[in-house]
Short mmCIF file of C-alpha atoms in Angstrom, two decimals:
data_model
loop_
_atom_site.label_atom_id
_atom_site.label_comp_id
_atom_site.label_asym_id
_atom_site.label_seq_id
_atom_site.Cartn_x
_atom_site.Cartn_y
_atom_site.Cartn_z
CA MET A 229 -60.69 25.28 143.33
CA PRO A 230 -63.76 26.33 145.24
CA ASN A 231 -64.61 28.45 142.35
CA LEU A 232 -64.83 25.27 140.07
CA LYS A 233 -66.99 23.47 142.47
CA ILE A 234 -69.33 26.42 142.37
CA ALA A 235 -69.03 26.41 138.92
CA ILE A 236 -69.78 22.64 138.38
CA THR A 237 -72.70 22.68 140.91
CA VAL A 238 -74.45 26.01 138.89
CA PHE A 239 -73.86 23.46 135.61
CA LEU A 240 -75.46 20.65 137.30
CA VAL A 241 -78.60 22.26 138.68
CA ILE A 242 -79.16 24.14 135.31
CA PHE A 243 -78.54 20.71 133.89
CA SER A 244 -81.14 19.18 135.74
CA TYR A 245 -83.48 21.91 135.39
CA LEU A 246 -83.79 21.60 131.60
CA ALA A 247 -83.62 17.98 131.82
CA HIS A 248 -86.83 17.90 133.99
CA GLY A 249 -88.35 20.81 131.91
CA GLN A 250 -87.91 18.68 128.79
CA ASN A 251 -89.64 15.28 130.40
CA GLN A 252 -92.84 17.19 131.83
CA ASP A 253 -96.17 15.72 130.43
CA SER A 254 -98.47 17.97 128.42
CA THR A 255 -101.53 19.13 130.49
CA VAL A 256 -104.73 19.04 128.49
CA SER A 257 -108.29 19.61 129.51
CA LEU A 258 -110.97 16.94 128.18
CA THR A 259 -112.35 19.23 125.66
CA ASN A 260 -109.04 20.05 124.07
CA ALA A 261 -108.05 16.26 124.14
CA LEU A 262 -110.83 15.73 122.01
CA LEU A 263 -110.08 18.28 119.67
CA LEU A 264 -106.50 17.16 119.45
CA ALA A 265 -107.44 13.56 118.82
CA GLU A 266 -110.20 14.73 116.02
CA ARG A 267 -107.44 16.55 114.51
CA ASN A 268 -104.43 14.65 114.63
CA TYR A 269 -105.14 10.91 114.74
CA PRO A 270 -104.12 9.11 111.36
CA LEU A 271 -106.83 7.09 110.90
CA LEU A 272 -109.56 10.10 111.26
CA LYS A 273 -106.90 11.76 109.04
CA SER A 274 -106.90 8.90 106.52
CA LYS A 275 -110.98 8.87 106.38
CA GLN A 276 -111.10 12.70 105.25
CA HIS A 277 -108.51 11.75 102.60
CA GLU A 278 -110.82 8.85 101.47
CA ILE A 279 -114.05 11.30 101.56
CA GLU A 280 -111.79 13.92 99.46
CA ALA A 281 -110.97 11.35 96.80
CA THR A 282 -114.55 9.60 96.63
CA LYS A 283 -116.06 13.27 96.06
CA LYS A 284 -113.95 13.08 92.79
CA ASN A 285 -116.16 10.52 91.51
CA ILE A 286 -119.10 13.37 91.25
CA ALA A 287 -117.25 15.66 89.43
CA LEU A 288 -116.07 12.49 87.04
CA SER A 289 -119.60 11.48 86.68
CA LYS A 290 -120.86 15.07 85.64
CA ASN A 291 -117.54 15.16 83.17
CA THR A 292 -119.80 13.08 80.72
CA LEU A 293 -122.10 15.99 80.12
CA ILE A 294 -118.83 17.25 78.27
CA PRO A 295 -117.93 15.92 74.87
CA SER A 296 -114.45 14.06 74.39
CA LEU A 297 -112.32 15.49 71.53
CA ASP A 298 -109.27 13.44 70.25
CA LEU A 299 -106.60 14.75 68.02
CA SER A 300 -104.25 11.57 66.53
CA TYR A 301 -101.50 11.44 63.78
CA GLN A 302 -99.68 8.42 62.40
CA ALA A 303 -97.14 7.93 60.03
CA ASN A 304 -96.28 4.25 58.66
CA LEU A 305 -94.15 2.46 55.86
CA ALA A 306 -96.01 -0.66 55.05
CA THR A 307 -96.88 -2.67 51.64
CA TYR A 308 -99.84 -1.35 49.98
CA ASN A 309 -101.41 -4.89 48.88
CA ASN A 310 -105.10 -4.71 49.52
CA ILE A 311 -108.14 -6.71 48.81
CA THR A 312 -111.93 -5.86 49.20
CA GLY A 313 -114.25 -7.95 51.14
CA MET A 314 -115.57 -7.86 54.86
CA LEU A 315 -113.20 -9.18 57.30
CA SER A 316 -113.50 -8.91 61.45
CA PRO A 317 -110.60 -7.06 61.96
CA SER A 318 -109.48 -8.79 65.40
CA GLY A 319 -105.82 -9.21 66.08
CA ILE A 320 -104.37 -7.37 62.68
CA PHE A 321 -104.63 -3.72 61.72
CA PRO A 322 -107.11 -2.64 59.02
CA ILE A 323 -106.33 -2.18 55.69
CA SER A 324 -108.13 0.27 52.93
CA GLY A 325 -107.85 1.19 49.21
CA PRO A 326 -108.73 -0.60 46.08
CA PRO A 327 -107.47 -4.21 45.54
CA SER A 328 -103.91 -4.41 44.32
CA THR A 329 -103.44 -6.28 40.98
CA GLU A 330 -100.46 -8.52 42.40
CA ASN A 331 -98.80 -9.06 45.71
CA LYS A 332 -96.07 -6.12 45.92
CA TYR A 333 -93.74 -6.14 48.63
CA GLN A 334 -92.42 -2.57 48.34
CA PRO A 335 -92.84 -0.40 51.27
CA ILE A 336 -94.79 2.81 50.92
CA PHE A 337 -95.09 5.59 53.32
CA GLY A 338 -98.53 6.64 54.62
CA SER A 339 -99.81 9.29 57.21
CA ALA A 340 -103.19 10.20 58.63
CA ALA A 341 -104.31 12.78 61.20
CA GLY A 342 -107.89 13.75 62.33
CA PHE A 343 -110.16 15.13 65.02
CA LEU A 344 -113.03 13.06 66.72
CA MET A 345 -115.37 14.49 68.86
CA ASN A 346 -117.94 11.89 70.56
CA TRP A 347 -120.64 13.24 73.21
CA GLN A 348 -123.21 11.26 75.37
CA ALA A 349 -126.02 13.69 74.52
CA ILE A 350 -128.90 11.46 75.87
CA THR A 351 -128.13 8.91 78.41
CA PHE A 352 -131.84 8.10 79.59
CA GLY A 353 -131.30 8.92 83.49
CA GLN A 354 -128.06 6.97 83.55
CA ARG A 355 -125.98 10.01 84.04
CA ASP A 356 -128.09 11.14 86.72
CA ALA A 357 -128.17 7.75 88.35
CA GLN A 358 -124.39 7.56 88.31
CA ILE A 359 -124.27 11.09 89.84
CA ALA A 360 -126.41 9.78 92.54
CA SER A 361 -124.54 6.74 93.17
CA ALA A 362 -121.54 8.72 93.57
CA SER A 363 -123.28 11.16 96.16
CA ALA A 364 -124.31 8.57 97.87
CA ASP A 365 -120.94 6.90 98.13
CA VAL A 366 -119.78 9.90 99.62
CA ASN A 367 -122.47 9.84 102.41
CA GLN A 368 -121.22 6.37 103.03
CA LYS A 369 -117.80 7.39 103.47
CA GLU A 370 -118.45 10.47 105.25
CA ALA A 371 -121.05 8.42 107.81
CA ASP A 372 -118.25 5.81 108.22
CA ARG A 373 -115.36 8.80 109.41
CA GLN A 374 -118.51 10.00 111.74
CA MET A 375 -118.70 6.77 113.28
CA ASP A 376 -115.07 6.21 113.83
CA VAL A 377 -114.86 9.78 114.99
CA PHE A 378 -117.57 8.89 117.58
CA LYS A 379 -115.92 5.85 118.62
CA HIS A 380 -112.43 7.38 118.96
CA LEU A 381 -113.88 10.48 121.17
CA VAL A 382 -115.67 8.08 123.58
CA ASN A 383 -112.25 6.15 123.70
CA VAL A 384 -110.30 9.20 124.27
CA ALA A 385 -112.92 10.52 126.95
CA ASN A 386 -112.65 6.92 128.59
CA THR A 387 -109.12 6.89 129.00
CA TYR A 388 -108.98 10.52 129.92
CA LEU A 389 -111.17 9.28 133.12
CA ASP A 390 -108.55 6.38 133.59
CA VAL A 391 -105.85 8.75 133.54
CA ALA A 392 -107.50 11.10 135.90
CA LEU A 393 -108.30 8.17 138.42
CA ALA A 394 -104.91 6.86 138.23
CA LYS A 395 -103.19 10.39 139.33
CA GLN A 396 -106.07 10.58 142.27
CA LEU A 397 -104.76 6.90 143.54
CA ILE A 398 -101.42 8.15 143.58
CA ALA A 399 -102.44 11.12 145.83
CA VAL A 400 -104.32 8.49 148.05
CA THR A 401 -101.52 6.21 148.36
CA GLU A 402 -99.17 9.34 149.26
CA LYS A 403 -101.62 10.20 151.66
CA ASN A 404 -101.35 6.61 153.19
CA ILE A 405 -97.46 6.67 153.39
CA THR A 406 -97.74 9.77 155.49
CA ARG A 407 -100.08 7.92 157.75
CA VAL A 408 -97.52 5.01 157.83
CA GLU A 409 -94.62 7.32 158.46
CA PHE A 410 -96.67 9.15 161.53
CA SER A 411 -97.37 5.80 162.92
CA LEU A 412 -93.85 4.45 162.71
CA LYS A 413 -92.79 7.97 164.26
CA GLN A 414 -95.57 7.41 167.22
CA SER A 415 -94.46 3.85 167.63
CA ARG A 416 -90.49 4.89 168.17
CA THR A 417 -91.24 7.17 170.82
CA LEU A 418 -93.48 4.71 172.65
CA THR A 419 -90.88 2.13 172.15
CA ASN A 420 -88.35 4.34 173.45
CA LYS A 421 -90.40 5.04 176.66
CA GLY A 422 -91.34 1.54 177.13
CA LEU A 423 -94.94 1.57 176.21
CA ARG A 424 -95.02 -0.37 172.88
CA PRO A 425 -92.97 -3.42 172.14
CA GLY A 426 -89.80 -3.11 169.51
CA VAL A 427 -91.65 -5.36 167.30
CA ASP A 428 -94.07 -2.69 166.53
CA THR A 429 -91.52 -0.89 165.01
CA ALA A 430 -90.36 -3.28 162.82
CA LEU A 431 -94.16 -3.84 161.98
CA PHE A 432 -94.75 -0.33 160.79
CA GLN A 433 -91.48 -0.21 158.66
CA SER A 434 -92.80 -3.35 156.92
CA GLU A 435 -96.13 -1.57 156.22
CA LEU A 436 -94.13 1.70 155.01
CA SER A 437 -92.05 -0.48 152.58
CA LYS A 438 -95.56 -1.95 151.47
CA SER A 439 -97.17 1.26 150.98
CA ARG A 440 -93.97 2.45 148.96
CA ILE A 441 -94.20 -0.13 146.65
CA ASP A 442 -98.32 0.38 146.17
CA LEU A 443 -97.06 3.88 145.33
CA LEU A 444 -94.76 2.42 142.97
CA ASN A 445 -97.17 0.53 141.48
CA ALA A 446 -100.01 3.55 141.33
CA ARG A 447 -97.38 5.59 139.54
CA GLN A 448 -96.49 2.78 136.75
CA THR A 449 -100.46 2.48 136.23
CA PHE A 450 -100.30 6.30 135.81
CA ASP A 451 -97.57 6.83 133.61
CA LYS A 452 -98.69 3.76 131.61
CA GLN A 453 -102.59 5.46 131.00
CA LYS A 454 -100.64 8.65 129.99
CA ILE A 455 -98.75 6.93 127.21
CA ILE A 456 -102.09 5.03 126.10
CA LEU A 457 -103.99 8.79 125.95
CA SER A 458 -101.05 10.26 124.30
CA GLN A 459 -101.77 7.48 121.81
CA LEU A 460 -104.94 8.36 121.07
CA LEU A 461 -104.15 12.15 120.64
CA ALA A 462 -101.28 11.03 118.22
CA ALA A 463 -99.19 13.12 120.69
CA ALA A 464 -95.02 12.53 121.13
CA ASP A 465 -95.30 13.01 125.04
CA PRO A 466 -96.88 11.50 127.67
CA VAL A 467 -100.31 13.24 128.43
CA ASP A 468 -101.75 14.52 131.57
CA THR A 469 -105.26 15.79 132.47
CA ARG A 470 -106.16 18.78 133.78
CA ASP A 471 -109.75 18.48 134.45
CA SER A 472 -110.54 17.65 138.19
CA VAL A 473 -114.12 18.42 138.64
CA PHE A 474 -114.63 14.45 138.49
CA PHE A 475 -113.68 13.98 141.94
CA ASN A 476 -115.33 16.79 143.31
CA ARG A 477 -118.85 16.37 142.19
CA PHE A 478 -121.45 14.15 140.15
CA PRO A 479 -123.00 14.57 136.95
CA THR A 480 -126.50 16.53 137.21
CA THR A 481 -127.83 16.09 133.65
CA LEU A 482 -130.51 13.53 133.61
CA ILE A 483 -130.21 11.38 130.70
CA GLY A 484 -133.29 9.90 129.32
CA ASN A 485 -134.09 7.35 126.73
CA SER A 486 -135.21 9.40 123.81
CA GLY A 487 -135.65 6.09 121.42
CA ASP A 488 -134.74 7.98 118.47
CA TYR A 489 -131.35 6.75 117.21
CA SER A 490 -131.74 8.41 113.79
CA SER A 491 -128.93 10.76 114.05
CA HIS A 492 -126.57 8.21 116.12
CA PRO A 493 -123.33 7.74 114.25
CA LEU A 494 -123.58 3.95 114.63
CA ILE A 495 -126.82 4.07 112.86
CA ARG A 496 -126.29 6.48 110.46
CA TYR A 497 -123.31 4.52 108.80
CA PRO A 498 -125.61 1.33 108.02
CA GLN A 499 -128.34 3.78 107.10
CA SER A 500 -125.93 5.44 104.41
CA LEU A 501 -124.90 1.74 103.27
CA ALA A 502 -128.50 1.12 102.62
CA GLU A 503 -128.87 4.39 100.51
CA TYR A 504 -125.71 3.54 98.70
CA SER A 505 -126.85 0.01 97.58
CA GLN A 506 -130.26 1.60 96.41
CA ALA A 507 -128.44 3.97 94.57
CA LYS A 508 -126.42 1.02 92.93
CA GLU A 509 -129.51 -0.57 92.31
CA LYS A 510 -131.12 2.29 90.49
CA LEU A 511 -127.81 2.54 88.20
CA ILE A 512 -127.73 -0.87 87.62
CA LYS A 513 -131.25 -0.31 86.08
CA ARG A 514 -130.75 2.98 84.04
CA SER A 515 -127.61 1.34 82.77
CA TYR A 516 -129.26 -0.96 80.23
CA LEU A 517 -131.35 1.96 79.01
CA PRO A 518 -130.07 3.07 75.14
CA LYS A 519 -127.74 5.78 75.00
CA LEU A 520 -127.26 8.12 72.15
CA ASN A 521 -124.17 9.64 71.20
CA VAL A 522 -123.21 12.30 68.53
CA TRP A 523 -119.84 12.12 67.09
CA SER A 524 -118.17 14.68 64.51
CA THR A 525 -114.97 14.29 62.90
CA ALA A 526 -112.31 15.80 60.49
CA TYR A 527 -109.40 14.10 59.24
CA ALA A 528 -106.70 13.99 56.48
CA ARG A 529 -105.19 11.22 54.68
CA GLY A 530 -102.04 10.96 52.74
CA SER A 531 -100.34 8.16 50.56
CA GLY A 532 -97.50 7.19 48.38
CA ILE A 533 -99.70 5.76 45.96
CA LYS A 534 -101.41 7.67 43.28
CA TYR A 535 -104.78 7.31 42.30
CA ASP A 536 -103.33 5.68 38.63
CA GLY A 537 -101.37 3.38 40.67
CA THR A 538 -98.15 5.09 40.19
CA VAL A 539 -95.82 5.17 43.34
CA ASN A 540 -94.05 8.19 45.03
CA SER A 541 -93.51 6.94 48.70
CA ILE A 542 -91.98 9.94 50.06
CA ASP A 543 -95.74 12.05 48.98
CA GLY A 544 -97.37 9.66 51.53
CA LEU A 545 -95.55 11.89 54.39
CA GLY A 546 -98.03 14.76 53.37
CA PHE A 547 -102.00 14.93 53.13
CA SER A 548 -103.64 14.84 49.97
CA ARG A 549 -107.46 14.12 51.11
CA PHE A 550 -109.17 16.20 53.21
CA ASN A 551 -112.36 14.88 55.11
CA TYR A 552 -115.51 15.65 57.52
CA GLY A 553 -117.89 13.95 59.18
CA ILE A 554 -120.60 14.40 61.84
CA GLY A 555 -123.55 11.82 62.87
CA PHE A 556 -124.85 10.35 65.48
CA GLN A 557 -125.49 6.55 66.83
CA ILE A 558 -128.19 5.05 69.53
CA ALA A 559 -127.10 1.97 71.03
CA TYR A 560 -129.35 -0.50 72.91
CA PRO A 561 -128.31 -3.95 74.65
CA LEU A 562 -130.91 -6.03 73.41
CA LEU A 563 -129.75 -9.42 75.01
CA LYS A 564 -128.88 -8.11 78.17
CA PHE A 565 -132.37 -8.33 80.57
CA ALA A 566 -130.72 -11.69 82.06
CA ASP A 567 -127.64 -9.98 83.34
CA LYS A 568 -129.64 -6.80 84.45
CA ASN A 569 -132.11 -9.28 86.16
CA LEU A 570 -129.44 -10.91 88.19
CA GLN A 571 -127.45 -8.03 88.81
CA ILE A 572 -130.74 -6.38 90.21
CA GLN A 573 -131.74 -9.27 92.26
CA GLN A 574 -127.89 -9.43 93.74
CA GLN A 575 -128.15 -5.65 94.51
CA SER A 576 -131.57 -5.85 96.29
CA LEU A 577 -130.52 -8.74 98.57
CA ILE A 578 -127.18 -7.03 99.35
CA THR A 579 -129.74 -3.92 100.37
CA LEU A 580 -131.97 -6.39 102.31
CA SER A 581 -128.99 -7.41 104.19
CA ILE A 582 -127.97 -4.05 105.20
CA GLN A 583 -131.28 -2.85 106.36
CA GLU A 584 -131.47 -6.45 108.70
CA ARG A 585 -127.68 -5.22 110.15
CA LEU A 586 -129.33 -2.15 110.69
CA LYS A 587 -131.89 -3.40 112.75
CA GLU A 588 -129.24 -5.28 114.58
CA SER A 589 -127.65 -1.76 115.21
CA LEU A 590 -131.06 -0.21 116.75
CA LEU A 591 -131.79 -3.63 118.74
CA VAL A 592 -127.78 -3.36 120.42
CA LEU A 593 -128.36 0.53 121.32
CA ASP A 594 -131.75 0.14 122.78
CA LYS A 595 -130.42 -2.43 125.06
CA GLN A 596 -127.23 -0.46 125.65
CA THR A 597 -129.15 2.52 126.51
CA GLN A 598 -130.99 0.32 129.43
CA ILE A 599 -127.72 -1.07 130.62
CA SER A 600 -126.15 2.44 131.07
CA GLN A 601 -129.40 3.69 132.74
CA VAL A 602 -129.16 0.67 135.35
CA THR A 603 -125.50 1.15 135.58
CA TYR A 604 -125.88 4.93 136.12
CA ALA A 605 -128.44 4.59 138.49
CA ASN A 606 -126.48 1.75 140.56
CA ALA A 607 -123.26 3.89 140.61
CA LEU A 608 -124.95 6.86 142.10
CA LYS A 609 -126.06 4.42 144.86
CA ILE A 610 -122.64 3.02 145.22
CA ALA A 611 -121.35 6.47 145.62
CA ALA A 612 -123.55 7.39 148.73
CA GLU A 613 -122.32 4.04 150.55
CA THR A 614 -118.75 5.03 149.42
CA SER A 615 -119.42 8.73 151.42
CA THR A 616 -120.74 6.83 154.49
CA GLN A 617 -118.02 4.36 154.44
CA LEU A 618 -115.00 6.90 154.06
CA ALA A 619 -116.76 8.97 156.77
CA ALA A 620 -117.05 5.68 159.14
CA ALA A 621 -113.40 4.45 158.29
CA GLN A 622 -112.09 8.49 159.13
CA TYR A 623 -113.45 8.14 162.49
CA ALA A 624 -112.46 4.76 163.40
CA PHE A 625 -108.84 5.41 162.40
CA LYS A 626 -108.74 8.33 164.68
CA ALA A 627 -109.98 6.56 167.57
CA MET A 628 -108.00 3.53 167.00
CA GLN A 629 -104.80 5.75 166.75
CA ILE A 630 -105.77 7.15 169.85
CA ARG A 631 -106.17 3.95 171.44
CA TYR A 632 -102.98 2.48 170.43
CA ASN A 633 -101.08 5.58 171.45
CA THR A 634 -102.82 5.31 175.11
CA GLY A 635 -102.18 1.31 174.89
CA LEU A 636 -105.54 0.30 174.63
CA ALA A 637 -105.32 -1.41 171.30
CA ASN A 638 -102.57 -3.32 169.69
CA PHE A 639 -100.79 -3.37 166.12
CA SER A 640 -103.08 -5.45 164.52
CA ASP A 641 -105.99 -2.93 165.68
CA LEU A 642 -104.25 -0.15 164.09
CA ILE A 643 -103.07 -1.36 161.08
CA GLN A 644 -106.56 -2.88 160.18
CA ALA A 645 -108.08 0.47 160.73
CA GLN A 646 -105.50 2.15 158.65
CA TYR A 647 -106.13 -0.61 155.56
CA ASN A 648 -110.12 0.03 156.16
CA LEU A 649 -109.33 3.87 155.76
CA LEU A 650 -107.29 3.12 152.58
CA LYS A 651 -109.72 1.26 151.02
CA ALA A 652 -112.45 3.67 151.86
CA GLU A 653 -110.69 6.41 150.37
CA THR A 654 -109.50 4.33 147.36
CA ASP A 655 -113.43 3.69 146.69
CA SER A 656 -114.56 7.05 147.29
CA LYS A 657 -112.23 7.97 144.42
CA GLN A 658 -113.40 4.99 142.02
CA SER A 659 -117.01 5.71 143.06
CA TYR A 660 -116.90 8.89 141.35
CA TRP A 661 -115.22 7.53 138.58
CA TYR A 662 -117.59 4.70 138.09
CA VAL A 663 -120.29 7.78 138.10
CA TRP A 664 -118.79 9.75 135.77
CA LYS A 665 -117.97 6.77 133.40
CA ALA A 666 -121.70 5.55 133.61
CA SER A 667 -122.58 9.06 132.35
CA LEU A 668 -120.36 9.02 129.33
CA ASN A 669 -121.60 5.45 128.59
CA LYS A 670 -125.18 6.96 128.54
CA ALA A 671 -123.85 9.89 126.35
CA ALA A 672 -122.50 7.47 124.28
CA ALA A 673 -125.62 5.50 123.92
CA GLN A 674 -127.55 8.40 122.76
CA GLY A 675 -125.03 9.24 120.16
CA ASP A 676 -123.88 12.25 121.39
CA ILE A 677 -120.77 13.03 123.73
CA ASN A 678 -121.33 16.78 124.01
CA ILE A 679 -124.23 15.58 126.72
CA PHE A 680 -121.32 14.41 128.64
CA LEU A 681 -119.22 17.33 127.85
CA ASN A 682 -121.45 19.72 128.97
CA GLU A 683 -121.63 18.41 132.62
CA LEU A 684 -117.68 20.07 132.53
CA LYS A 685 -118.99 23.67 132.24
#
């Protein structure tokens, strides 16, 4: 039996260790988190596939340089009644041959085969305009992806800071629990000596319970933020933070407002839309120019009817006449000017609309930059004040603790000093968090998240 108990105990210990190991969170640095997000997030991968698909339009536009060559063969069984004269062949099969002397419903075999080559030799710039439009479409899709990547990475960095703060607040809460436990122990000692009323012990026990509830809530917030971060990284398990520099120092780089947003991802996208619209406008203009097509053909015919009118139906499955031809065709849409002008006007208005949206984006970015600068400066001032607040709260708590132990202060005075210290510690962590958040917002307003990442080196 003792050996069985030992074996069961060892098994439970090993099982607990393995279960704990499987539930451990993945820990990543912010730089690696951004790399994982850009590589794994489904929306960004979808955008990349869309770009690759759009690139095929460029190849398709260039393929018009290559002639088309069609091979066809047909065999049929039909009557041979024919009549001369012009007929619009809409809705019926075309017929050919000399007119028959009377209606005959005897079916006759016939056959035909041939090659037909068609080449758009000269398009008067339409092909180049089509290629340019397809290229502009690719650039627009790429700018759209870069905009989504930028927004997503900023979102990841923001959430990463939220996880880091939640972890710090857990440590603050645990430290507060340690203080309450120490005060409870001291209260029991003083109560046993008759220096403090027994109600103080009960009040400290209540405060300890409140602190433990605060810890549970802090851990819940931490777990939720980790899950949100794992969603942004497309990770299966919750993700924990690794960087601790956020709460050890402040950013040092001064980010000024350059006023040049031309390379900003949120500006490049509407710019690419305007360029794509202008390319489509040019394509519309070119599409109404003439086209020169060169064609050539080689074909063979067979018929079950001889030249003298005699019938041998089965001969129609073989070829009896062989022909070839070559020529060119130039086509010009003479009466399409009204449509062309309307389409050009429509596309021009779309371009103007996009340009106004571009102006709005520039205006918003400029104001966001100004707001981020004000926020950053204010966050640094708050951080300086919270440093003073923390030092004062620590001194006040230690002094009040001594006064309580010596009977010069009551429970309310001590617990108030403890609340002040807890708030000061929380405010101190949040002040660091505010400054780093403000720094991230400044980098986002400038359109370059690397400005923020360089602070971590």
